[in-house]
Amino acid sequence: MTTPATTDYFGLTIPLMHLMGVIPESIGPGHARTRLPWREDLTNSRGDIHGGTLMSVLDFTLSAAARGSDPELGMATIDMTTSFLSPGNSDLVIEARCLRLGTSIAFCEGEIRNTEGQIVAKASASFKVIKRRPGSD
């Protein structure tokens, strides 16, 4: 059995984000920004970053935007709609905004851009707001 990654993802330990190489850049009330360096082992048969990877980093970054006002909150994805607009064939920047944070549901949106500033993918999601377990990170 391997030891979980200890990289801090805005106050959380998330081994999958560590495995993918996500770099947390900034978080604040209603927003979050991460970066995903291009790596061959994240690509599909065409050499572009796989759509499943793009969706995973969007899910994390959107939920982080919802947590930006209160890091003690947890988020569980209810649904997420993703549109792919161009191939992810360079380092990527993921930016997310929390449009509304209620007591039980958060609504967020965000996008992924390549190094030239083109939108690679965009997503909107809703999250169930949950209390984090005491002692969890």
C-alpha positions as a Python dict, from the first residue, in 0.01 Angstrom:
ca = {
    (1, 'M'): (0, 0, 0),
    (2, 'T'): (131, 346, -87),
    (3, 'T'): (123, 653, 132),
    (4, 'P'): (-124, 926, 27),
    (5, 'A'): (21, 1242, -120),
    (6, 'T'): (73, 1525, 127),
    (7, 'T'): (43, 1812, -119),
    (8, 'D'): (-187, 2081, 19),
    (9, 'Y'): (-481, 2148, -211),
    (10, 'F'): (-629, 2456, -45),
    (11, 'G'): (-629, 2281, 294),
    (12, 'L'): (-707, 1931, 167),
    (13, 'T'): (-504, 1624, 83),
    (14, 'I'): (-628, 1491, -253),
    (15, 'P'): (-412, 1207, -386),
    (16, 'L'): (-576, 1215, -733),
    (17, 'M'): (-490, 1583, -784),
    (18, 'H'): (-134, 1506, -672),
    (19, 'L'): (-115, 1215, -917),
    (20, 'M'): (-231, 1440, -1201),
    (21, 'G'): (17, 1711, -1102),
    (22, 'V'): (-238, 1987, -1035),
    (23, 'I'): (-81, 2302, -893),
    (24, 'P'): (-308, 2505, -663),
    (25, 'E'): (-241, 2875, -729),
    (26, 'S'): (-500, 3090, -553),
    (27, 'I'): (-824, 3075, -361),
    (28, 'G'): (-1045, 3342, -213),
    (29, 'P'): (-1409, 3425, -154),
    (30, 'G'): (-1592, 3288, -456),
    (31, 'H'): (-1294, 3202, -674),
    (32, 'A'): (-1010, 2955, -723),
    (33, 'R'): (-731, 2906, -975),
    (34, 'T'): (-519, 2599, -1046),
    (35, 'R'): (-269, 2498, -1312),
    (36, 'L'): (-218, 2166, -1489),
    (37, 'P'): (117, 2116, -1662),
    (38, 'W'): (95, 1909, -1983),
    (39, 'R'): (238, 1559, -1939),
    (40, 'E'): (234, 1274, -2186),
    (41, 'D'): (86, 1031, -1933),
    (42, 'L'): (-228, 1252, -1908),
    (43, 'T'): (-299, 1239, -2282),
    (44, 'N'): (-530, 1048, -2510),
    (45, 'S'): (-433, 873, -2833),
    (46, 'R'): (-402, 1211, -3013),
    (47, 'G'): (-161, 1358, -2757),
    (48, 'D'): (-415, 1596, -2603),
    (49, 'I'): (-492, 1596, -2231),
    (50, 'H'): (-768, 1341, -2179),
    (51, 'G'): (-1122, 1473, -2131),
    (52, 'G'): (-1159, 1278, -1805),
    (53, 'T'): (-855, 1458, -1666),
    (54, 'L'): (-998, 1793, -1773),
    (55, 'M'): (-1328, 1713, -1601),
    (56, 'S'): (-1151, 1606, -1281),
    (57, 'V'): (-949, 1927, -1252),
    (58, 'L'): (-1259, 2135, -1330),
    (59, 'D'): (-1455, 1950, -1061),
    (60, 'F'): (-1184, 2016, -803),
    (61, 'T'): (-1129, 2381, -897),
    (62, 'L'): (-1502, 2463, -911),
    (63, 'S'): (-1558, 2305, -569),
    (64, 'A'): (-1257, 2498, -434),
    (65, 'A'): (-1420, 2823, -551),
    (66, 'A'): (-1725, 2731, -344),
    (67, 'R'): (-1503, 2662, -42),
    (68, 'G'): (-1311, 2989, -90),
    (69, 'S'): (-1533, 3177, 154),
    (70, 'D'): (-1518, 2907, 422),
    (71, 'P'): (-1245, 2641, 408),
    (72, 'E'): (-1425, 2442, 678),
    (73, 'L'): (-1699, 2354, 429),
    (74, 'G'): (-1693, 2041, 219),
    (75, 'M'): (-1845, 1997, -126),
    (76, 'A'): (-2001, 1691, -286),
    (77, 'T'): (-2068, 1715, -659),
    (78, 'I'): (-2436, 1692, -751),
    (79, 'D'): (-2393, 1749, -1121),
    (80, 'M'): (-2148, 1899, -1367),
    (81, 'T'): (-2190, 1990, -1732),
    (82, 'T'): (-1875, 2021, -1937),
    (83, 'S'): (-1821, 2148, -2290),
    (84, 'F'): (-1495, 2084, -2474),
    (85, 'L'): (-1404, 2363, -2717),
    (86, 'S'): (-1046, 2289, -2825),
    (87, 'P'): (-770, 2036, -2755),
    (88, 'G'): (-565, 2063, -2438),
    (89, 'N'): (-217, 2030, -2584),
    (90, 'S'): (-19, 2266, -2360),
    (91, 'D'): (1, 2365, -1995),
    (92, 'L'): (-345, 2466, -1876),
    (93, 'V'): (-492, 2721, -1633),
    (94, 'I'): (-821, 2646, -1461),
    (95, 'E'): (-1023, 2936, -1318),
    (96, 'A'): (-1351, 2899, -1131),
    (97, 'R'): (-1614, 3122, -972),
    (98, 'C'): (-1884, 3047, -719),
    (99, 'L'): (-2199, 3212, -849),
    (100, 'R'): (-2407, 3139, -540),
    (101, 'L'): (-2328, 2970, -211),
    (102, 'G'): (-2641, 2873, -20),
    (103, 'T'): (-2671, 2680, 304),
    (104, 'S'): (-2713, 2349, 123),
    (105, 'I'): (-2615, 2400, -244),
    (106, 'A'): (-2339, 2592, -425),
    (107, 'F'): (-2347, 2686, -795),
    (108, 'C'): (-2017, 2734, -975),
    (109, 'E'): (-1873, 2781, -1322),
    (110, 'G'): (-1527, 2789, -1470),
    (111, 'E'): (-1305, 2728, -1765),
    (112, 'I'): (-975, 2586, -1872),
    (113, 'R'): (-747, 2793, -2096),
    (114, 'N'): (-429, 2696, -2279),
    (115, 'T'): (-105, 2894, -2281),
    (116, 'E'): (-237, 3111, -2566),
    (117, 'G'): (-548, 3205, -2367),
    (118, 'Q'): (-789, 2996, -2577),
    (119, 'I'): (-1072, 2823, -2391),
    (120, 'V'): (-1017, 2447, -2392),
    (121, 'A'): (-1322, 2353, -2182),
    (122, 'K'): (-1587, 2515, -1967),
    (123, 'A'): (-1812, 2374, -1700),
    (124, 'S'): (-2094, 2457, -1464),
    (125, 'A'): (-2165, 2252, -1154),
    (126, 'S'): (-2376, 2231, -845),
    (127, 'F'): (-2242, 2099, -517),
    (128, 'K'): (-2405, 1982, -195),
    (129, 'V'): (-2257, 2182, 91),
    (130, 'I'): (-2147, 1946, 367),
    (131, 'K'): (-1976, 1981, 701),
    (132, 'R'): (-1625, 1842, 699),
    (133, 'R'): (-1556, 1563, 946),
    (134, 'P'): (-1358, 1673, 1251),
    (135, 'G'): (-991, 1597, 1199),
    (136, 'S'): (-1027, 1551, 821),
    (137, 'D'): (-798, 1739, 588),
}
